[in-house]
């Protein structure tokens, strides 16, 4: 009886921690802590996930060992870091490895969450996710109207996204993808509501409709073309088998409203800007050149910051010295062909087990967006995706 009560308490603790995580995520980079001249960065939610993993310590190894592609990715990532000692200092490799351990902790948290069967969390997670989304959008709107000029952040290492909605994530492109994911999830919730006239269901339909409208507006105000493209393609996937007229209606309204977005001084609000396209093309070219030099094992997971410092002729024109503007290139350059193949096979297996239109739609949005920004490894994209997938699996909903 005592063991049963302890297990239940751990289940409750984990559930409370997951709900707390949904409330932390909207604060974005406000919960970020930087150390050692910003070479080491972590978030408050990283500490929370570490505590939650400790509460489920008996589940960590079984969750890890049953996924052979995750084991393969981990081994090849470690090998790539060990090989990087040939051209990097031990301190640099140690700092670079911290991101690998963070990413693996996220993945194990995800695997444990997907196995979770405690009903108490099942009925509260959608409510907290909705509140988290509302909080994120409100923060974004406050920033857009109260602090539209973010030039002062440029000296702190952030990109110039003046007169664009960036929210607490301080990057219009990542914010745009997150809002696209929010909007897809809200549309999914609307679609699965039964057509009953009960007051509660009518209230829910109005609630999600207002939420969808707010997400639609905030997404437009990011002026993020990659996010617009990712959302439209993901929306097409969501409505591919049925309700295609909904897709046409939403897409048409979206495309009609884009030309009427407010135009401010500077490049950021010009949807026909070419400077970012040229920068990305240069970024891709440099990434390909790096991959050609070490195609099998790569330069080491998260070591690009030091490669850039040590090889000025291969300097990467990216706002993030530790990344590339393409998630696939980032993987190929850092863990090589072997590590990348294991990563793709792992996620193919995970998504195949949840083969529902909304799951595929969310994955497509991230993949399309990751062709222009390193979205796959952005912490907030990862964690919101995990929470959405867990909520979808818990309710076993079908569109």
Coordinates of C-alpha atoms in Angstrom, one line a residue:
X1 CA 0.0 0.0 0.0
X2 CA 2.8 2.4 0.9
X3 CA 4.6 1.7 -2.4
X4 CA 1.3 2.3 -4.3
X5 CA 0.8 5.6 -2.5
X6 CA 4.4 6.7 -3.3
X7 CA 4.0 5.8 -7.0
X8 CA 0.8 7.8 -7.1
X9 CA 2.5 10.7 -5.5
X10 CA 5.3 10.6 -8.1
X11 CA 2.6 10.4 -10.8
X12 CA 0.9 13.5 -9.3
X13 CA 4.2 15.3 -8.9
X14 CA 5.1 14.6 -12.6
X15 CA 1.7 15.8 -13.7
X16 CA 1.9 19.0 -11.7
X17 CA 5.4 19.5 -13.2
X18 CA 4.1 19.1 -16.8
X19 CA 1.4 21.7 -16.1
X20 CA 3.9 24.1 -14.6
X21 CA 6.0 23.6 -17.7
X22 CA 3.1 24.8 -19.9
X23 CA 3.0 28.0 -17.8
X24 CA 6.7 28.6 -18.0
X25 CA 7.0 28.3 -21.8
X26 CA 5.2 31.6 -22.7
X27 CA 7.9 33.6 -20.9
X28 CA 10.4 32.5 -23.6
X29 CA 13.8 34.1 -23.3
X30 CA 12.8 36.0 -20.1
X31 CA 13.5 32.7 -18.3
X32 CA 16.9 32.3 -20.0
X33 CA 20.1 32.4 -17.9
X34 CA 23.5 33.0 -19.6
X35 CA 26.9 32.0 -18.2
X36 CA 30.5 32.2 -19.3
X37 CA 30.1 35.1 -21.7
X38 CA 26.9 33.7 -23.1
X39 CA 28.6 30.5 -24.2
X40 CA 26.5 28.5 -21.8
X41 CA 22.7 29.2 -21.8
X42 CA 19.9 27.4 -20.0
X43 CA 16.3 28.0 -19.2
X44 CA 14.3 27.7 -16.0
X45 CA 12.3 25.0 -17.7
X46 CA 15.5 23.0 -18.1
X47 CA 15.8 22.8 -14.4
X48 CA 12.2 21.8 -14.1
X49 CA 12.6 19.0 -16.7
X50 CA 15.7 17.7 -14.8
X51 CA 13.6 17.6 -11.6
X52 CA 10.8 15.7 -13.4
X53 CA 13.2 13.2 -14.8
X54 CA 14.6 12.6 -11.4
X55 CA 11.1 11.9 -10.1
X56 CA 10.8 9.3 -12.8
X57 CA 14.3 8.0 -12.6
X58 CA 13.3 4.4 -12.9
X59 CA 11.7 5.1 -16.3
X60 CA 14.7 6.8 -17.8
X61 CA 16.7 3.8 -18.8
X62 CA 13.8 1.6 -20.0
X63 CA 12.5 4.6 -22.1
X64 CA 15.9 5.1 -23.7
X65 CA 17.0 1.5 -24.3
X66 CA 13.8 0.4 -26.2
X67 CA 14.5 3.0 -29.0
X68 CA 17.4 1.7 -31.0
X69 CA 17.5 4.7 -33.4
X70 CA 17.7 7.0 -30.4
X71 CA 20.6 4.9 -29.1
X72 CA 22.2 5.2 -32.5
X73 CA 21.8 8.9 -32.7
X74 CA 23.3 9.3 -29.2
X75 CA 26.3 7.1 -29.9
X76 CA 27.1 8.8 -33.2
X77 CA 26.7 12.2 -31.5
X78 CA 29.1 11.2 -28.8
X79 CA 31.6 9.9 -31.4
X80 CA 31.4 13.1 -33.3
X81 CA 32.2 15.1 -30.1
X82 CA 35.1 12.8 -29.3
X83 CA 36.5 13.2 -32.8
X84 CA 36.2 17.0 -32.5
X85 CA 38.9 16.9 -29.8
X86 CA 41.4 16.6 -32.8
X87 CA 40.7 20.3 -33.7
X88 CA 39.0 21.8 -30.7
X89 CA 40.0 22.3 -27.1
X90 CA 38.6 20.0 -24.4
X91 CA 36.8 22.9 -22.8
X92 CA 35.1 23.8 -26.0
X93 CA 33.9 20.2 -26.6
X94 CA 32.7 20.0 -23.0
X95 CA 30.6 23.2 -23.4
X96 CA 29.3 22.0 -26.8
X97 CA 28.3 18.6 -25.3
X98 CA 25.9 20.3 -22.8
X99 CA 23.4 21.0 -25.6
X100 CA 23.4 17.3 -26.5
X101 CA 22.6 16.3 -22.9
X102 CA 19.9 18.9 -22.8
X103 CA 18.4 17.6 -26.1
X104 CA 18.5 14.0 -24.9
X105 CA 16.8 15.0 -21.6
X106 CA 14.0 16.6 -23.7
X107 CA 13.6 13.4 -25.7
X108 CA 13.5 11.2 -22.6
X109 CA 11.0 13.6 -21.0
X110 CA 8.9 13.3 -24.2
X111 CA 9.1 9.5 -24.2
X112 CA 8.0 9.3 -20.6
X113 CA 5.2 11.8 -21.2
X114 CA 3.9 9.7 -24.1
X115 CA 3.6 6.7 -21.9
X116 CA 1.9 8.6 -19.1
X117 CA -1.6 7.2 -18.2
X118 CA -2.7 9.3 -15.2
X119 CA -6.2 10.6 -15.9
X120 CA -5.7 13.7 -13.7
X121 CA -3.3 15.1 -16.3
X122 CA -5.4 14.0 -19.3
X123 CA -8.3 16.4 -18.5
X124 CA -6.1 19.4 -17.3
X125 CA -3.5 19.5 -20.0
X126 CA -5.7 21.0 -22.7
X127 CA -6.9 23.7 -20.3
X128 CA -3.3 24.7 -19.4
X129 CA -2.2 24.5 -23.0
X130 CA -5.0 26.9 -24.0
X131 CA -3.9 29.3 -21.2
X132 CA -0.3 29.0 -22.3
X133 CA -1.2 29.9 -25.8
X134 CA -3.3 32.9 -24.7
X135 CA -0.5 34.1 -22.5
X136 CA 2.0 33.8 -25.4
X137 CA -0.2 35.7 -27.8
X138 CA -0.9 38.5 -25.2
X139 CA 2.8 38.9 -24.5
X140 CA 3.4 39.1 -28.3
X141 CA 0.7 41.8 -28.7
X142 CA 2.0 43.8 -25.8
X143 CA 5.5 43.8 -27.3
X144 CA 4.2 44.7 -30.8
X145 CA 2.2 47.7 -29.7
X146 CA 4.3 48.9 -26.7
X147 CA 7.8 47.9 -27.8
X148 CA 7.8 47.8 -31.6
X149 CA 11.4 49.1 -32.0
X150 CA 13.8 46.4 -30.7
X151 CA 17.0 48.1 -32.0
X152 CA 18.4 48.2 -28.5
X153 CA 18.5 44.4 -28.4
X154 CA 20.8 44.2 -31.4
X155 CA 23.9 45.0 -29.2
X156 CA 22.9 42.0 -27.0
X157 CA 23.2 39.6 -30.0
X158 CA 19.6 39.5 -31.2
X159 CA 18.5 40.0 -34.8
X160 CA 16.8 43.2 -35.9
X161 CA 13.0 42.5 -36.0
X162 CA 11.8 46.0 -35.7
X163 CA 8.0 46.6 -36.0
X164 CA 7.3 42.9 -36.0
X165 CA 5.7 40.7 -33.4
X166 CA 8.4 38.7 -31.8
X167 CA 6.9 38.2 -28.3
X168 CA 9.1 36.9 -25.5
X169 CA 11.1 34.7 -27.9
X170 CA 12.6 37.8 -29.5
X171 CA 12.7 36.3 -33.0
X172 CA 9.9 36.8 -35.5
X173 CA 10.6 33.5 -37.3
X174 CA 10.5 31.2 -34.3
X175 CA 7.6 33.1 -32.9
X176 CA 5.8 32.7 -36.3
X177 CA 6.3 29.0 -36.3
X178 CA 5.0 28.7 -32.7
X179 CA 2.0 30.7 -33.6
X180 CA 1.4 28.5 -36.6
X181 CA 1.5 25.4 -34.4
X182 CA -0.9 27.1 -31.9
X183 CA -3.3 27.9 -34.8
X184 CA -3.1 24.3 -36.2
X185 CA -3.8 22.9 -32.7
X186 CA -6.8 25.3 -32.1
X187 CA -8.3 24.4 -35.5
X188 CA -7.9 20.7 -34.6
X189 CA -9.7 21.3 -31.4
X190 CA -12.5 23.1 -33.3
X191 CA -12.8 20.3 -35.8
X192 CA -13.2 17.5 -33.2
X193 CA -16.0 19.3 -31.3
X194 CA -19.2 17.3 -31.9
X195 CA -22.1 19.3 -33.6
X196 CA -24.3 19.3 -30.5
X197 CA -26.3 22.3 -29.4
X198 CA -25.5 22.0 -25.7
X199 CA -24.4 25.2 -24.1
X200 CA -21.0 23.9 -23.0
X201 CA -20.1 22.8 -26.6
X202 CA -21.4 26.2 -28.0
X203 CA -19.2 28.0 -25.5
X204 CA -16.2 25.8 -26.4
X205 CA -16.7 26.5 -30.1
X206 CA -16.9 30.2 -29.5
X207 CA -13.9 30.0 -27.2
X208 CA -11.7 28.2 -29.7
X209 CA -13.0 30.4 -32.6
X210 CA -11.9 33.6 -30.7
X211 CA -8.6 31.9 -29.9
X212 CA -8.1 31.0 -33.6
X213 CA -8.8 34.5 -34.7
X214 CA -6.3 35.9 -32.2
X215 CA -3.6 33.4 -33.3
X216 CA -4.4 34.3 -37.0
X217 CA -3.8 38.0 -36.3
X218 CA -0.6 37.5 -34.3
X219 CA 0.8 35.2 -36.9
X220 CA 0.3 37.8 -39.6
X221 CA 2.0 40.5 -37.5
X222 CA 5.3 38.4 -37.4
X223 CA 5.8 39.1 -41.1
X224 CA 7.6 35.8 -41.2
X225 CA 7.4 34.4 -44.7
X226 CA 8.8 31.0 -43.7
X227 CA 6.0 30.7 -41.0
X228 CA 3.3 31.7 -43.5
X229 CA 4.5 29.0 -45.9
X230 CA 4.8 26.4 -43.2
X231 CA 1.3 27.2 -41.9
X232 CA -0.4 27.0 -45.4
X233 CA 1.3 23.7 -46.3
X234 CA 0.5 22.2 -42.9
X235 CA -3.1 23.4 -43.2
X236 CA -3.4 21.7 -46.6
X237 CA -2.2 18.5 -45.0
X238 CA -4.7 18.8 -42.1
X239 CA -7.6 19.2 -44.6
X240 CA -6.3 17.0 -47.3
X241 CA -8.7 14.1 -46.9
X242 CA -11.8 16.1 -46.1
X243 CA -13.0 19.6 -45.4
X244 CA -10.9 21.0 -48.2
X245 CA -13.2 23.9 -48.6
X246 CA -12.1 25.0 -45.1
X247 CA -8.5 25.1 -46.3
X248 CA -9.4 27.2 -49.4
X249 CA -11.4 29.6 -47.2
X250 CA -8.7 30.1 -44.6
X251 CA -5.9 30.2 -47.2
X252 CA -7.8 32.8 -49.3
X253 CA -8.4 35.1 -46.3
X254 CA -4.8 34.7 -45.3
X255 CA -3.5 35.7 -48.7
X256 CA -5.9 38.6 -49.1
X257 CA -4.9 40.1 -45.7
X258 CA -1.1 39.9 -46.2
X259 CA -0.9 42.9 -48.6
X260 CA -2.8 45.0 -46.1
X261 CA -0.3 44.5 -43.3
X262 CA 1.1 47.8 -41.9
X263 CA 4.3 48.8 -43.6
X264 CA 6.9 50.5 -41.4
X265 CA 10.4 51.9 -42.1
X266 CA 13.0 49.2 -42.6
X267 CA 13.4 45.8 -44.2
X268 CA 11.5 43.7 -41.6
X269 CA 8.0 44.5 -42.7
X270 CA 8.7 44.2 -46.5
X271 CA 7.5 40.8 -47.6
X272 CA 9.4 41.2 -50.9
X273 CA 12.7 41.7 -49.1
X274 CA 15.7 39.9 -50.7
X275 CA 18.5 40.5 -48.1
X276 CA 17.5 37.6 -45.9
X277 CA 17.2 35.3 -49.0
X278 CA 20.7 36.2 -50.0
X279 CA 22.0 35.7 -46.5
X280 CA 20.4 32.2 -46.3
X281 CA 21.7 31.1 -49.6
X282 CA 25.2 32.1 -48.4
X283 CA 24.5 30.2 -45.2
X284 CA 23.5 27.1 -47.1
X285 CA 26.5 27.2 -49.3
X286 CA 28.9 27.5 -46.3
X287 CA 27.0 24.6 -44.6
X288 CA 27.4 22.4 -47.6
X289 CA 31.1 23.1 -47.8
X290 CA 31.5 22.2 -44.1
X291 CA 29.6 18.9 -44.7
X292 CA 31.8 18.0 -47.6
X293 CA 34.9 18.1 -45.4
X294 CA 33.5 15.7 -42.7
X295 CA 30.5 13.9 -44.2
X296 CA 30.4 10.8 -42.1
X297 CA 30.7 12.0 -38.4
X298 CA 30.5 15.7 -38.8
X299 CA 32.3 18.4 -36.7
X300 CA 30.6 17.5 -33.4
X301 CA 27.1 18.3 -32.0
X302 CA 26.8 22.0 -31.3
X303 CA 30.5 22.8 -32.1
X304 CA 29.8 25.3 -35.0
X305 CA 30.4 28.3 -32.7
X306 CA 34.0 27.2 -32.3
X307 CA 34.4 26.1 -35.9
X308 CA 33.4 29.6 -36.9
X309 CA 35.9 31.2 -34.6
X310 CA 38.7 28.9 -35.8
X311 CA 38.0 28.9 -39.5
X312 CA 37.3 32.5 -40.5
X313 CA 37.2 31.6 -44.2
X314 CA 34.2 29.5 -43.4
X315 CA 32.4 32.1 -41.2
X316 CA 28.7 31.5 -41.2
X317 CA 26.5 34.5 -41.9
X318 CA 23.9 33.4 -39.4
X319 CA 22.5 35.3 -36.4
X320 CA 23.3 32.3 -34.3
X321 CA 27.0 31.4 -34.3
X322 CA 26.2 27.9 -33.0
X323 CA 23.7 27.0 -35.8
X324 CA 22.7 27.0 -39.4
X325 CA 19.6 28.3 -41.1
X326 CA 18.6 24.8 -42.0
X327 CA 18.0 21.9 -39.5
X328 CA 19.0 19.2 -42.0
X329 CA 22.2 20.9 -42.8
X330 CA 22.8 21.5 -39.1
X331 CA 22.5 17.8 -38.4
X332 CA 24.7 16.8 -41.4
X333 CA 27.4 19.2 -40.5
X334 CA 27.5 18.4 -36.8
X335 CA 26.8 14.6 -36.6
X336 CA 27.4 13.7 -40.2
X337 CA 25.4 11.2 -42.3
X338 CA 25.3 8.4 -39.7
X339 CA 23.9 10.6 -36.9
X340 CA 21.4 12.3 -39.2
X341 CA 20.1 9.0 -40.5
X342 CA 19.5 7.7 -37.0
X343 CA 17.7 11.0 -36.0
X344 CA 15.4 10.8 -39.0
X345 CA 14.6 7.1 -38.4
X346 CA 13.8 7.8 -34.7
X347 CA 11.3 10.6 -35.5
X348 CA 9.8 8.7 -38.4
X349 CA 9.0 5.8 -36.0
X350 CA 7.6 8.2 -33.4
X351 CA 5.3 10.0 -35.8
X352 CA 4.3 6.8 -37.5
X353 CA 2.9 5.6 -34.2
X354 CA 0.7 8.7 -34.1
X355 CA -0.4 8.8 -37.7
X356 CA -3.2 11.3 -37.5
X357 CA -3.7 14.4 -39.7
X358 CA -3.0 16.9 -36.9
X359 CA 0.3 15.1 -36.0
X360 CA 1.4 15.0 -39.6
X361 CA 0.3 18.6 -40.0
X362 CA 2.4 19.8 -37.0
X363 CA 5.4 17.8 -38.2
X364 CA 5.1 19.3 -41.7
X365 CA 4.9 22.8 -40.3
X366 CA 8.2 22.3 -38.5
X367 CA 9.9 20.5 -41.3
X368 CA 9.0 23.2 -43.9
X369 CA 10.0 25.9 -41.5
X370 CA 13.3 24.2 -40.7
X371 CA 14.4 24.6 -44.3
X372 CA 14.8 28.3 -43.5
X373 CA 15.7 28.3 -39.8
X374 CA 17.1 25.8 -37.4
X375 CA 13.6 25.2 -36.0
X376 CA 13.8 21.5 -35.2
X377 CA 16.3 22.2 -32.3
X378 CA 14.6 25.3 -31.0
X379 CA 13.7 24.4 -27.3
X380 CA 10.3 26.0 -27.3
X381 CA 9.3 24.4 -30.6
X382 CA 10.4 21.0 -29.3
X383 CA 8.6 21.3 -26.0
X384 CA 5.3 22.7 -27.3
X385 CA 5.3 19.9 -29.9
X386 CA 5.8 17.3 -27.2
X387 CA 2.9 18.7 -25.2
X388 CA 0.6 18.8 -28.2
X389 CA 1.5 15.2 -29.1
X390 CA 0.9 14.1 -25.5
X391 CA -2.5 15.8 -25.4
X392 CA -3.5 14.3 -28.8
X393 CA -2.4 10.8 -27.7
X394 CA -4.2 11.1 -24.3
X395 CA -7.5 11.9 -25.9
X396 CA -7.1 9.5 -28.8
X397 CA -9.0 12.0 -30.9
X398 CA -9.5 11.5 -34.6
X399 CA -10.3 14.0 -37.3

